[in-house]
Structure formats: structure tokens, C-alpha cells
Amino acid sequence: MSLRDMTVHEGPAPYRLTGWSADPPALSPERARSRPSLLLRSNRSVVRFTGREPDLERLRHWRDDASCPGTAVRLVHGPGGQGKSRLAAQVALLWSADGWDVLVAHHRRDHSEPSAESVHPVAGALGTLVVVDYAERWDTSDLLALLRDLGGSVTPVRVLLLARPAGHWWQVLRYRLDRDPGVPADAQELGPLARNPADRPGLFTAARADFAEQLGVPDPKGVTPPAALLRHEAYGSVLSVHMAALTAVLAHLDGTTAPTEPTEVSACLLARERDHWQELHRGLDRLFPTGPDTMARAVYTATLAGPLPHRAGLRALREIGVHTAEPGQVLTDHAFCYPPSADGTVLEPLRPDRLGEDFLALSTPGHTCGYPADPWADEAVAELLSGAPEDPAPPWVPAALTVLVETSRRWPHMAGRLYQMLRERPWLALRGGNNVLIALSEPDVLDSALLEAIGSHLPLGPDIELDVGIAAFARRLTEDRLARTDDAAAHARLRTELGARLASADLHFQAVVEYQEAVAIYRRLDPAGYSLEQAYGLLIALGGLGDSQAALGRYEEALANTTSAVEAYRVWASVDSAAYGPALARLLTNQGGQLWKLGRRQEAVDVTEEAIGVCRPLSGGRAPHDAEAALGAALGNLGVMLLRMDRAEEALTVTAESVTVHRRLVAADPAAHRPGLAESLHRYAAVRETLRTDTGRAADAVAEAIETYSDLAGVRRSRFAEPLRSSRRLQDDLDDTSFPAEFRRAALRQGADHVSVSPDDAYAVAAALLVRHADRCLAEGQSAKARDLLTEAVGQYRSLAGTAPDLYAHELANALHLASLAEARLGEFASALAHTTDATELVRALVEAGIAEPPALAAVLVANAGIRSAAGADLSLALGLAREAAELYEQLVRRAPATFGQELVLARHLLAEILHGLGDHSAADEILRAPGNAGRGES
């Protein structure tokens, strides 16, 4: 399977890669005349690419930068209509011609993602370009997941991000990438191609010729540019110039006067869309019963909310007020006009985005253009986004709010509607997700009153789904609040609150800056005039500062600040434990973790036990939830400490209680405490696995942890992917120890009655467990034991494969392969050669039959060649096997560099060793000098 068609993920799929296609879909002149907006879509490339040589040269230099042989990221950003997608298409075309492979990444929420296509690896590609459009709408964690999955390639990988803004989302991504020095990232602003009015006539003329050819206009020289082309600022966008050229050619074709102003150009194109709906309705009344008014409302809905699954599309029409007896027919007719780009979806939006935004604005009352507005649209947006804050959000809310925000940038009456709706329902900003919160955080977008209204609905604690957007909004809100007061204590409090928001989003560098400023302000205040609130604020800032410093690995600094806060809190808690005990316990837990990292283990255990002692009496206090949260964290940390100090029995009691506490916390606030529950379940299972007691409970606990981490990784992969992998590894360990091979063999000898399966199934279960146990023995260096287990497994699988080859041939091949490795390690080359030969022949047949995948064949080829090389047996045959393995891995690396890059290096080294053995030293040295073979690594 090619990486192009492979969903790469750990947990819910965050993205999909597909191949880039240079062949635009065909469009007849008749179709183009009735639906001219199709000619503006970037995927059709109707207007030939011109200009942008400096931008293309910068991208070529970035591609060929010898100082970055691995993965690099470049953001190309600019307003809508600036030509980002056209530039990316040209880059893809040029780089593909230069020998690069080009892929396109689609986010899992992108319902417009194309259907699966049949593509093939590009053999011998010089590198891989991955294009990510609308990158600002991706979660940061999913972009990081994409970059992580692309890492490890032996050839360069360049990831081209396209986005309108380069604001907070990009700062967050850059910050995360700065922590990984292997992934350099920079930005390239795409300025207006037609910024200089003198350049616009040339762009107009080139577009006019291409549109005329598509529309069947033989001589377009009489088509003149609009009078406003040189003077109107909006024509600085290349898309606006193209739209003007298109409407001018259409007007020439019809013998009418071409529009002049940019808004008139949009209105003209939209009027043609409506004429098309009208003609379909009149000419195909029975086949196309939807009238133009209803179709306009469906297009309005689609542009706001689409694309959507069918059931959600029906609901959207109902919610927005498209009243019709046959909503399903409306969707069918809409799909006829605007075919869905992905299977199973409806309500494909009007493209390009800028034209769709203009359609929304011109259809909504409040503008002064000549396009007739629909009074229905006056309340349509509010109806589509109606609902109480406690109601579940419909699936279209994030997309609709994103489109509204973008439309509001150019249309004041749409901005007025958006802001009025947010004043009435400020919680909607959070329902829009991180992208909307970040967009609303830009300077001069919201006034103070609206900032405060939305701010009042921010969650008090962390929210893994919104932390990044909340951090951006909190910064804007804090800046506004700071500008409205000169009170130093208020400044310190506000910066402390902002630090907490940044820390929740894992932006600890920025959080440290805010916390340090807050501490400095508090310490500059006159101690004689300190209020209780100010003293408390200083302690919160010190605690937060220590926590973020610890997250950055600055444990000495963290411990000093945390200890200062702990000492003060101890005094306060001695006076009022209910009020200050939970905070003291949290700080003690943090202090324990910092001591542990510094190697002061017994001190760490002591203060963590003190934290637990502080929390236990407080469950009935004024803040029982805070006390429970502190208790759960302390118990979890203590369990890990005890386990690592070989006090597993004590750790079992502690981790079991931690699970119980976290279940209560999740029942009250799942968004805040599900990560803690998953962590406590994993720790409990790890202790059970260490003690080898009640492994059934351990298996249940780790299974629940995996399920929880899978959900969490789908929201913030960068934070939860590694814990998920860790839980999966623990589950594998539990599988090995829960069903030891000796038990299964005994059960098999006593008869299949001991297991509720057929005799063949019993043999298959026993054989599988024998192989699993042998695999672990191989990893631990117990080759003789592994050989004995595998000899028995091979015998059982040969018997099973004799009666059901389709079911057990793959398992037999794997057992033969592992047996050959064990025997080779023991120097038993005769049997090792026999087994590796059988394994190679069997896997090759399975691959040819489509039952096994090429990586399996590559692995047995390497083993076969390696065993022959070690035995000195038939090196010519070994050379051919090693060449075939290396060629296979070269193809696999093109699709999944992170997975197969190291295997390719090892295969090439084996090939070089065999060539040396045959005396062909120059060929061996040439292979070792190939890119990506600097180090052999470890198998």
C-alpha cells in the first residue's frame, strides 16, 4: 500500500495523504458559459501561471538548501484571492518535473477530501513535497503529527503550508517546532501580484485570452479592462483581476456592458449562477423541481455550512429555514449544480472561497450594491447557529463561524451581524473552535465589551479541545484589560491568569515570561501595604512559574520557586486548611516531582505523601473537587515513585485509589480529568503487570486507558500520542504474561475442552502464543529457548496450513522466519538456511497473491541474505536477495520514510558487506556513500 493512500495515525485518523494531479477536469464551452465560476477554481488552472518568479525562486532555494537534508516547513500566507493555491499548483508542477514526488494532505474534518484514488510510488524521486491547504484550520497537534510521520526520510521532505493568516496558530506551531531542532520552519508572505496598478493590464490580458479560449470566443482583443482596474485597491488581488477578465469576456460574448467595480463583478458572476438555476428549473421542471429562490438559499446554506453528510445536510436546511416539502430533492438538485467533491456528502460550497463569501454578503440585507438581497437571509445565520449553550453543537457550527469571520473582514454589514450575534450568544465563539477564537483574537476585531462577554464563558480550567484557541483569546483579552488599568496588582494578577492559560496550551516558554513578570510586579509592591489577595497572588504566580519551568526541564529553578510557594502555603493552610489545603497539596505534588527529577527520591516520596495527608481530610470542605483533584494527582505520582523504588505492593494500593479518585473527578468534569484517569489506569496496570497478580484486571485497565488516550490523541495528538503508544506497549506485555506458553501447551495436551474453541482453533491459539513468547525470548537474547518454542510452532502451523493454507500460510511464514533467525544466532546454519528459504518462497507467493504486503517480503529477503552471508554459503545468491530487498525498501521509503528509513539503511549495509565478501570493494563503498547511509544504526 502506498503512503498516498494510507491513513497515518495513532488513534483517530488526523489526516490523509493523496497524490497531486496535474490534469484538471474537462469543461465544455457550454458548461463554462452557464457556470463561469468553475473557470475560477484553482484546480482547473484555466489561466496559465505568470509572474511570481521571486516567490518560486525562494521556494526553490528552500527546497535545495543543503543544510536541511531532512524535513523542513514553509508557510506561504496572504489574504484570500492572492494566489496561494495557484502558486502551490505551479510549485507542484515544476518540482514534479524536476523529479520530486508531490502529495496533498487533507485533514480528517475536511469533508471535501477526494475519494480514495489508485496511485503508485514514484521510484527514484529526489524528494517529497507535501502541500497542506487551509493549514490554519488544522489543529496544531495534527500538523505536528503529519510532520512527525514524514520524518526519517533518506531524501528531503518539504512541507508547504498555505494559510490566510500567519498569526497565533503559526506562532504556536513555530514554538512547538523550535523544540525539535530537526524541523526548521519559516514563513513567506505572498504579496499582491497586482500591487502595482501598472501590472494589472498585463494580468488582465493574459487571463482574458485563456478565458476566451475556454468560452469559445475567437477574438477577444476587443475586450477591454474595467475602468476601475488601475484605481481600485481590491484589484490588487490576482483573483479579482481574473474575475474582472472573466466577466468582461462573458459580456463581450453576450453583447452587454461589462461591470467595472469589484463588487459589480462578483454580482455579475453570481447573477449567471442564478440564471443557470432558472434555466434548469424551466427546462427540466419535472427532473429539476427546485426553483431559483430555493436553490439560492440552499447555496447560501452550503457556502456557510458545507460540505456535510446527507443527514446533517437535511438538518441544516431545516434549521436555517429552507422551507420545502422535499428537502431531499433540494439536496439532489443542489448536487447536480455543485457536485460533491467527496462521496457521501452534500451541500458543496460555492467556490472559490472569495466568490462564496461575496454571495453570502450580497444575499444578506445591509449592503448598497445593486445585487438583490434576500430578506430571508436577514435571520438565516442566527437560525442556523441557534441553540442554548447546554445543547450539543451541530456539526456545521465551526465551519459556519469560520466563513462568517472571513466574510466579515471585507463586508461591514456581515461583521455587524456577527458581532451582534456574539453579543447575544457569546458562547458561540467557543463552539467555533480554536480557529475562530484565534481569528477573533486579532487586533481591532472585537471591542472591550465583546471581549469581556466571550471571556466570561471561557472554562475555568484546562480544556484539551480549546486550550490553544483559549490561550490566543486570553492574550488578547489580557492586553485589553491591561490597557484599561494602571493598578500594578491588577497587572500582576492578569499576567498570572494569562500564564495559566498559556501553560494549559503547553506554551510553557511564553507562560514563564508572564509568570516572571507577575512575580516581579508583586515583589515591587510595598510589603507594608500587601493585601491578602496580593500575597495569595504571588504564591499562585510562583507555583505556576515553577510548574512551567519544570515542564521545560529547568528543575533547579522550578524547585526554588515551588519551594518558596510551599513554605508560605504551609503557614496559610495551618490557619485555614479548607481554603488553602488543596493548593498546598498541588504544590507539594509538583515539588515532589521536581525533587524526583533531581534524583532526591526519598525527599520526593516524603513531600508527595505529605500532599496526600493534606488532601484526605478535605473531601467535605469548601472545595471538595479541588481537594479530590490534588489527591488524585498526588496518588498517581506516589504510585510511580514507589514502583520504581521496588515497593510494588505499596504502589498497587496507591494506584488503585488513584483510579477510584479520578473516576469521581471525570464524572464531575470529563474535559479536565480524562487525561488523569487514563494516566492512573496505565499506572495501575503497570503495577499489576510488575507484580504478576490479577492480570485480568490489569488488562481491563490498560484497555480502558488505550480507549481514553485514543480519544484524547484525536484532539491533541502531540500531547497524547506517546502515552497512547506506551499503553499499547504495556498491553502487549500483558498479553505475553497473562497467557504463558506453558499453560497453553498444557491445555492443548489435555484436549480442546479446556478452551471454548474447535481443535484447529486450539492449535492456532497455542501456536500463536508460542510465536509471541519466542519473539520476546529473541529480544531478550534467549535464542535457544526461542528456537525450541519456534520448532514446536512451525510444526503446528505446517499441520494447520496443510488443511487451510489461506488461513495459516502467513503465520507459518512468520514462524519459519523467526526460527531461521534463532538458529542463525546459535550457529545452526543448515536448519537456518532451510527455514529462511521456505519463508522467502512462501512470503513471495503470498505477496504475489495479494495476501501479504511488500514489507514482509523485504524483511525475509534481508534475513535470507544475511544468514547466507554469515554462513558463507552461495554469496552470489545472497547478493541478489540483498539487492531485491534494498530496491523494495527504496520504494517503501518513498511512501513511509519514518517507518522504513532505517530498514533501508540496514539493507544497504548488508548489500555492501556481501559485495566486500565478493571482492567488489568499489561497488560496496559507492553504496555506503549514498545519501542517508551515514550511520548503520541498530536493528
mmCIF file of C-alpha atoms in Angstrom, residues 600-882:
data_model
loop_
_atom_site.group_PDB
_atom_site.id
_atom_site.type_symbol
_atom_site.label_atom_id
_atom_site.label_comp_id
_atom_site.label_asym_id
_atom_site.label_seq_id
_atom_site.Cartn_x
_atom_site.Cartn_y
_atom_site.Cartn_z
ATOM 1 C CA ARG A 600 16.332 13.210 45.518
ATOM 2 C CA ARG A 601 13.995 10.238 45.647
ATOM 3 C CA GLN A 602 13.231 9.819 49.338
ATOM 4 C CA GLU A 603 12.542 13.549 49.733
ATOM 5 C CA ALA A 604 10.223 13.286 46.744
ATOM 6 C CA VAL A 605 8.295 10.448 48.361
ATOM 7 C CA ASP A 606 8.088 12.323 51.656
ATOM 8 C CA VAL A 607 6.585 15.527 50.253
ATOM 9 C CA THR A 608 4.192 13.577 47.985
ATOM 10 C CA GLU A 609 2.950 11.619 51.000
ATOM 11 C CA GLU A 610 2.546 14.955 52.796
ATOM 12 C CA ALA A 611 0.382 16.150 49.883
ATOM 13 C CA ILE A 612 -1.853 13.097 50.280
ATOM 14 C CA GLY A 613 -2.108 13.701 54.002
ATOM 15 C CA VAL A 614 -3.205 17.286 53.388
ATOM 16 C CA CYS A 615 -5.936 16.251 50.925
ATOM 17 C CA ARG A 616 -7.582 13.319 52.672
ATOM 18 C CA PRO A 617 -9.451 15.308 55.351
ATOM 19 C CA LEU A 618 -10.713 17.911 52.841
ATOM 20 C CA SER A 619 -13.239 15.937 50.794
ATOM 21 C CA GLY A 620 -16.076 17.540 52.706
ATOM 22 C CA GLY A 621 -14.557 21.011 52.775
ATOM 23 C CA ARG A 622 -15.424 24.183 50.886
ATOM 24 C CA ALA A 623 -13.708 22.989 47.705
ATOM 25 C CA PRO A 624 -14.057 19.189 47.675
ATOM 26 C CA HIS A 625 -13.471 18.967 43.920
ATOM 27 C CA ASP A 626 -10.143 20.817 44.209
ATOM 28 C CA ALA A 627 -9.097 18.543 47.051
ATOM 29 C CA GLU A 628 -10.030 15.417 45.055
ATOM 30 C CA ALA A 629 -8.069 16.656 42.034
ATOM 31 C CA ALA A 630 -4.999 17.299 44.174
ATOM 32 C CA LEU A 631 -5.391 13.913 45.847
ATOM 33 C CA GLY A 632 -5.660 12.056 42.535
ATOM 34 C CA ALA A 633 -2.510 13.708 41.172
ATOM 35 C CA ALA A 634 -0.523 13.027 44.334
ATOM 36 C CA LEU A 635 -1.590 9.382 44.471
ATOM 37 C CA GLY A 636 -0.628 8.852 40.842
ATOM 38 C CA ASN A 637 2.833 10.347 41.299
ATOM 39 C CA LEU A 638 3.441 8.425 44.514
ATOM 40 C CA GLY A 639 2.481 5.156 42.829
ATOM 41 C CA VAL A 640 5.129 5.654 40.151
ATOM 42 C CA MET A 641 7.770 6.563 42.729
ATOM 43 C CA LEU A 642 7.056 3.507 44.856
ATOM 44 C CA LEU A 643 7.076 1.203 41.860
ATOM 45 C CA ARG A 644 10.488 2.482 40.741
ATOM 46 C CA MET A 645 11.803 2.018 44.271
ATOM 47 C CA ASP A 646 10.782 -1.670 44.169
ATOM 48 C CA ARG A 647 7.897 -1.106 46.584
ATOM 49 C CA ALA A 648 5.319 -2.549 44.199
ATOM 50 C CA GLU A 649 2.875 -3.829 46.846
ATOM 51 C CA GLU A 650 2.532 -0.323 48.283
ATOM 52 C CA ALA A 651 2.319 1.098 44.764
ATOM 53 C CA LEU A 652 -0.636 -1.197 43.985
ATOM 54 C CA THR A 653 -2.706 0.214 46.850
ATOM 55 C CA VAL A 654 -1.864 3.787 45.914
ATOM 56 C CA THR A 655 -2.540 3.456 42.174
ATOM 57 C CA ALA A 656 -5.839 1.640 42.791
ATOM 58 C CA GLU A 657 -7.017 4.541 44.935
ATOM 59 C CA SER A 658 -5.842 6.996 42.264
ATOM 60 C CA VAL A 659 -8.091 5.284 39.703
ATOM 61 C CA THR A 660 -11.062 5.498 42.084
ATOM 62 C CA VAL A 661 -10.477 9.199 42.735
ATOM 63 C CA HIS A 662 -10.103 10.015 39.032
ATOM 64 C CA ARG A 663 -13.330 8.224 38.177
ATOM 65 C CA ARG A 664 -15.148 10.563 40.570
ATOM 66 C CA LEU A 665 -13.386 13.557 39.014
ATOM 67 C CA VAL A 666 -14.309 12.532 35.470
ATOM 68 C CA ALA A 667 -17.948 12.149 36.477
ATOM 69 C CA ALA A 668 -17.926 15.807 37.532
ATOM 70 C CA ASP A 669 -15.711 17.320 34.790
ATOM 71 C CA PRO A 670 -14.646 14.951 31.996
ATOM 72 C CA ALA A 671 -12.948 17.610 29.840
ATOM 73 C CA ALA A 672 -10.497 18.430 32.619
ATOM 74 C CA HIS A 673 -9.874 14.989 34.127
ATOM 75 C CA ARG A 674 -9.997 12.317 31.414
ATOM 76 C CA PRO A 675 -6.221 12.617 30.864
ATOM 77 C CA GLY A 676 -5.669 11.999 34.569
ATOM 78 C CA LEU A 677 -7.919 8.950 34.517
ATOM 79 C CA ALA A 678 -6.076 7.459 31.541
ATOM 80 C CA GLU A 679 -2.746 8.026 33.249
ATOM 81 C CA SER A 680 -3.932 6.479 36.516
ATOM 82 C CA LEU A 681 -5.308 3.421 34.692
ATOM 83 C CA HIS A 682 -1.995 2.925 32.907
ATOM 84 C CA ARG A 683 -0.056 3.173 36.165
ATOM 85 C CA TYR A 684 -2.370 0.730 37.909
ATOM 86 C CA ALA A 685 -1.983 -1.776 35.087
ATOM 87 C CA ALA A 686 1.799 -1.336 35.099
ATOM 88 C CA VAL A 687 1.951 -2.178 38.809
ATOM 89 C CA ARG A 688 -0.243 -5.254 38.291
ATOM 90 C CA GLU A 689 1.987 -6.364 35.418
ATOM 91 C CA THR A 690 5.081 -5.975 37.607
ATOM 92 C CA LEU A 691 3.558 -7.998 40.431
ATOM 93 C CA ARG A 692 2.114 -10.630 38.018
ATOM 94 C CA THR A 693 -1.131 -10.524 40.022
ATOM 95 C CA ASP A 694 -4.692 -10.411 38.708
ATOM 96 C CA THR A 695 -3.579 -9.707 35.173
ATOM 97 C CA GLY A 696 -7.198 -9.767 34.064
ATOM 98 C CA ARG A 697 -7.815 -6.524 35.950
ATOM 99 C CA ALA A 698 -4.590 -5.136 34.542
ATOM 100 C CA ALA A 699 -5.706 -5.980 31.009
ATOM 101 C CA ASP A 700 -9.072 -4.287 31.570
ATOM 102 C CA ALA A 701 -7.386 -1.185 32.980
ATOM 103 C CA VAL A 702 -4.895 -0.781 30.149
ATOM 104 C CA ALA A 703 -7.649 -1.398 27.569
ATOM 105 C CA GLU A 704 -9.652 1.475 29.091
ATOM 106 C CA ALA A 705 -6.526 3.638 29.146
ATOM 107 C CA ILE A 706 -5.947 2.940 25.447
ATOM 108 C CA GLU A 707 -9.552 3.793 24.596
ATOM 109 C CA THR A 708 -9.323 7.060 26.528
ATOM 110 C CA TYR A 709 -5.928 8.020 25.119
ATOM 111 C CA SER A 710 -7.171 7.241 21.606
ATOM 112 C CA ASP A 711 -9.973 9.779 22.030
ATOM 113 C CA LEU A 712 -7.606 12.335 23.525
ATOM 114 C CA ALA A 713 -4.978 11.826 20.811
ATOM 115 C CA GLY A 714 -7.631 12.648 18.245
ATOM 116 C CA VAL A 715 -7.924 16.088 19.840
ATOM 117 C CA ARG A 716 -4.315 16.822 20.803
ATOM 118 C CA ARG A 717 -2.017 14.265 19.277
ATOM 119 C CA SER A 718 1.249 15.949 20.274
ATOM 120 C CA ARG A 719 0.395 15.503 23.936
ATOM 121 C CA PHE A 720 -1.270 12.098 23.976
ATOM 122 C CA ALA A 721 0.245 10.062 21.132
ATOM 123 C CA GLU A 722 3.231 8.942 23.199
ATOM 124 C CA PRO A 723 1.141 7.947 26.274
ATOM 125 C CA LEU A 724 -1.091 6.000 23.881
ATOM 126 C CA ARG A 725 1.891 4.167 22.424
ATOM 127 C CA SER A 726 3.151 3.466 25.937
ATOM 128 C CA SER A 727 -0.196 1.930 26.915
ATOM 129 C CA ARG A 728 -0.199 -0.199 23.774
ATOM 130 C CA ARG A 729 3.265 -1.499 24.641
ATOM 131 C CA LEU A 730 2.056 -2.302 28.147
ATOM 132 C CA GLN A 731 -0.905 -4.158 26.664
ATOM 133 C CA ASP A 732 1.491 -6.259 24.558
ATOM 134 C CA ASP A 733 3.488 -7.091 27.679
ATOM 135 C CA LEU A 734 0.336 -8.097 29.496
ATOM 136 C CA ASP A 735 -0.712 -10.329 26.611
ATOM 137 C CA ASP A 736 2.591 -12.126 26.854
ATOM 138 C CA THR A 737 2.456 -12.673 30.614
ATOM 139 C CA SER A 738 -1.261 -13.243 31.012
ATOM 140 C CA PHE A 739 -1.204 -16.399 28.853
ATOM 141 C CA PRO A 740 2.206 -18.079 29.223
ATOM 142 C CA ALA A 741 3.065 -20.576 26.512
ATOM 143 C CA GLU A 742 3.487 -23.390 29.025
ATOM 144 C CA PHE A 743 -0.142 -23.008 30.145
ATOM 145 C CA ARG A 744 -1.438 -23.139 26.585
ATOM 146 C CA ARG A 745 0.638 -26.199 25.742
ATOM 147 C CA ALA A 746 -0.682 -27.968 28.836
ATOM 148 C CA ALA A 747 -4.238 -27.032 27.909
ATOM 149 C CA LEU A 748 -3.694 -28.321 24.389
ATOM 150 C CA ARG A 749 -2.326 -31.669 25.615
ATOM 151 C CA GLN A 750 -5.345 -32.108 27.853
ATOM 152 C CA GLY A 751 -7.674 -31.566 24.923
ATOM 153 C CA ALA A 752 -9.626 -28.737 23.375
ATOM 154 C CA ASP A 753 -12.306 -28.994 26.059
ATOM 155 C CA HIS A 754 -10.269 -26.606 28.169
ATOM 156 C CA VAL A 755 -10.871 -23.799 25.683
ATOM 157 C CA SER A 756 -14.180 -22.888 24.112
ATOM 158 C CA VAL A 757 -12.972 -23.301 20.510
ATOM 159 C CA SER A 758 -12.582 -26.065 17.907
ATOM 160 C CA PRO A 759 -9.464 -28.331 17.921
ATOM 161 C CA ASP A 760 -7.915 -26.417 14.998
ATOM 162 C CA ASP A 761 -8.578 -23.119 16.746
ATOM 163 C CA ALA A 762 -6.979 -24.513 19.873
ATOM 164 C CA TYR A 763 -3.851 -25.438 17.927
ATOM 165 C CA ALA A 764 -3.838 -21.975 16.309
ATOM 166 C CA VAL A 765 -4.134 -20.242 19.690
ATOM 167 C CA ALA A 766 -1.316 -22.319 21.118
ATOM 168 C CA ALA A 767 0.892 -21.770 18.075
ATOM 169 C CA ALA A 768 0.314 -18.009 18.128
ATOM 170 C CA LEU A 769 1.239 -17.789 21.792
ATOM 171 C CA LEU A 770 4.328 -19.922 21.188
ATOM 172 C CA VAL A 771 5.465 -17.480 18.477
ATOM 173 C CA ARG A 772 4.740 -14.444 20.644
ATOM 174 C CA HIS A 773 6.663 -15.886 23.565
ATOM 175 C CA ALA A 774 9.543 -16.881 21.271
ATOM 176 C CA ASP A 775 9.672 -13.390 19.795
ATOM 177 C CA ARG A 776 10.088 -11.989 23.279
ATOM 178 C CA CYS A 777 12.813 -14.545 24.043
ATOM 179 C CA LEU A 778 14.666 -13.447 20.915
ATOM 180 C CA ALA A 779 14.501 -9.823 22.033
ATOM 181 C CA GLU A 780 15.919 -10.845 25.417
ATOM 182 C CA GLY A 781 18.764 -12.877 23.868
ATOM 183 C CA GLN A 782 17.339 -16.300 24.807
ATOM 184 C CA SER A 783 17.952 -17.791 21.365
ATOM 185 C CA ALA A 784 17.943 -21.462 22.401
ATOM 186 C CA LYS A 785 14.614 -21.151 24.168
ATOM 187 C CA ALA A 786 13.198 -19.236 21.225
ATOM 188 C CA ARG A 787 14.390 -21.962 18.815
ATOM 189 C CA ASP A 788 12.668 -24.687 20.827
ATOM 190 C CA LEU A 789 9.395 -22.764 21.007
ATOM 191 C CA LEU A 790 9.505 -21.942 17.307
ATOM 192 C CA THR A 791 10.264 -25.543 16.322
ATOM 193 C CA GLU A 792 7.020 -26.539 18.003
ATOM 194 C CA ALA A 793 5.129 -23.603 16.473
ATOM 195 C CA VAL A 794 6.398 -24.401 12.957
ATOM 196 C CA GLY A 795 5.198 -27.986 13.323
ATOM 197 C CA GLN A 796 1.739 -26.876 14.404
ATOM 198 C CA TYR A 797 1.443 -24.263 11.637
ATOM 199 C CA ARG A 798 2.583 -26.758 8.977
ATOM 200 C CA SER A 799 -0.240 -29.049 10.071
ATOM 201 C CA LEU A 800 -2.763 -26.197 10.068
ATOM 202 C CA ALA A 801 -1.579 -24.792 6.725
ATOM 203 C CA GLY A 802 -1.875 -28.248 5.159
ATOM 204 C CA THR A 803 -5.650 -28.182 5.651
ATOM 205 C CA ALA A 804 -6.312 -24.414 5.450
ATOM 206 C CA PRO A 805 -3.445 -22.664 3.619
ATOM 207 C CA ASP A 806 -5.380 -19.419 3.116
ATOM 208 C CA LEU A 807 -5.810 -19.070 6.864
ATOM 209 C CA TYR A 808 -2.399 -20.109 8.167
ATOM 210 C CA ALA A 809 0.230 -19.678 5.425
ATOM 211 C CA HIS A 810 1.108 -16.179 6.606
ATOM 212 C CA GLU A 811 1.553 -17.366 10.213
ATOM 213 C CA LEU A 812 3.671 -20.302 9.057
ATOM 214 C CA ALA A 813 5.936 -17.957 7.084
ATOM 215 C CA ASN A 814 6.422 -15.737 10.126
ATOM 216 C CA ALA A 815 7.273 -18.710 12.346
ATOM 217 C CA LEU A 816 9.770 -20.013 9.765
ATOM 218 C CA HIS A 817 11.359 -16.572 9.524
ATOM 219 C CA LEU A 818 11.786 -16.239 13.296
ATOM 220 C CA ALA A 819 13.066 -19.812 13.574
ATOM 221 C CA SER A 820 15.769 -19.068 10.998
ATOM 222 C CA LEU A 821 16.889 -16.028 12.994
ATOM 223 C CA ALA A 822 17.103 -18.024 16.237
ATOM 224 C CA GLU A 823 19.034 -20.833 14.562
ATOM 225 C CA ALA A 824 21.435 -18.438 12.861
ATOM 226 C CA ARG A 825 22.236 -16.788 16.186
ATOM 227 C CA LEU A 826 23.087 -20.238 17.548
ATOM 228 C CA GLY A 827 25.295 -21.041 14.523
ATOM 229 C CA GLU A 828 22.907 -23.747 13.285
ATOM 230 C CA PHE A 829 23.170 -22.583 9.678
ATOM 231 C CA ALA A 830 21.907 -25.708 7.917
ATOM 232 C CA SER A 831 18.472 -25.557 9.524
ATOM 233 C CA ALA A 832 18.507 -21.741 9.416
ATOM 234 C CA LEU A 833 19.080 -21.786 5.627
ATOM 235 C CA ALA A 834 16.311 -24.352 5.144
ATOM 236 C CA HIS A 835 13.834 -22.315 7.174
ATOM 237 C CA THR A 836 14.721 -18.933 5.638
ATOM 238 C CA THR A 837 14.435 -20.415 2.138
ATOM 239 C CA ASP A 838 10.980 -21.806 2.921
ATOM 240 C CA ALA A 839 9.934 -18.484 4.477
ATOM 241 C CA THR A 840 11.115 -16.469 1.447
ATOM 242 C CA GLU A 841 9.325 -18.697 -1.071
ATOM 243 C CA LEU A 842 6.130 -18.670 0.975
ATOM 244 C CA VAL A 843 6.075 -14.894 1.521
ATOM 245 C CA ARG A 844 6.854 -14.196 -2.136
ATOM 246 C CA ALA A 845 3.843 -16.306 -3.116
ATOM 247 C CA LEU A 846 1.664 -14.538 -0.560
ATOM 248 C CA VAL A 847 2.697 -11.097 -1.851
ATOM 249 C CA GLU A 848 2.014 -12.124 -5.437
ATOM 250 C CA ALA A 849 -1.422 -13.352 -4.344
ATOM 251 C CA GLY A 850 -2.128 -10.063 -2.570
ATOM 252 C CA ILE A 851 -2.347 -11.732 0.856
ATOM 253 C CA ALA A 852 0.891 -10.301 2.282
ATOM 254 C CA GLU A 853 2.391 -6.820 1.887
ATOM 255 C CA PRO A 854 5.817 -5.960 0.380
ATOM 256 C CA PRO A 855 7.402 -5.068 3.772
ATOM 257 C CA ALA A 856 7.053 -8.725 4.799
ATOM 258 C CA LEU A 857 8.923 -9.844 1.688
ATOM 259 C CA ALA A 858 11.651 -7.238 2.226
ATOM 260 C CA ALA A 859 12.175 -8.478 5.800
ATOM 261 C CA VAL A 860 12.585 -12.156 4.837
ATOM 262 C CA LEU A 861 14.850 -11.232 1.935
ATOM 263 C CA VAL A 862 17.175 -9.388 4.308
ATOM 264 C CA ALA A 863 17.145 -12.322 6.725
ATOM 265 C CA ASN A 864 17.821 -14.822 3.941
ATOM 266 C CA ALA A 865 20.700 -12.784 2.529
ATOM 267 C CA GLY A 866 22.116 -12.089 5.993
ATOM 268 C CA ILE A 867 22.096 -15.754 7.019
ATOM 269 C CA ARG A 868 23.781 -16.760 3.750
ATOM 270 C CA SER A 869 26.399 -14.045 4.238
ATOM 271 C CA ALA A 870 27.070 -15.149 7.826
ATOM 272 C CA ALA A 871 27.302 -18.811 6.756
ATOM 273 C CA GLY A 872 29.458 -18.020 3.708
ATOM 274 C CA ALA A 873 27.004 -20.016 1.625
ATOM 275 C CA ASP A 874 26.305 -19.017 -2.003
ATOM 276 C CA LEU A 875 27.187 -15.295 -1.759
ATOM 277 C CA SER A 876 26.036 -14.717 -5.349
ATOM 278 C CA LEU A 877 22.511 -15.739 -4.362
ATOM 279 C CA ALA A 878 22.812 -13.638 -1.195
ATOM 280 C CA LEU A 879 23.801 -10.632 -3.337
ATOM 281 C CA GLY A 880 20.683 -10.973 -5.488
ATOM 282 C CA LEU A 881 18.449 -11.278 -2.413
ATOM 283 C CA ALA A 882 20.035 -8.232 -0.769
#
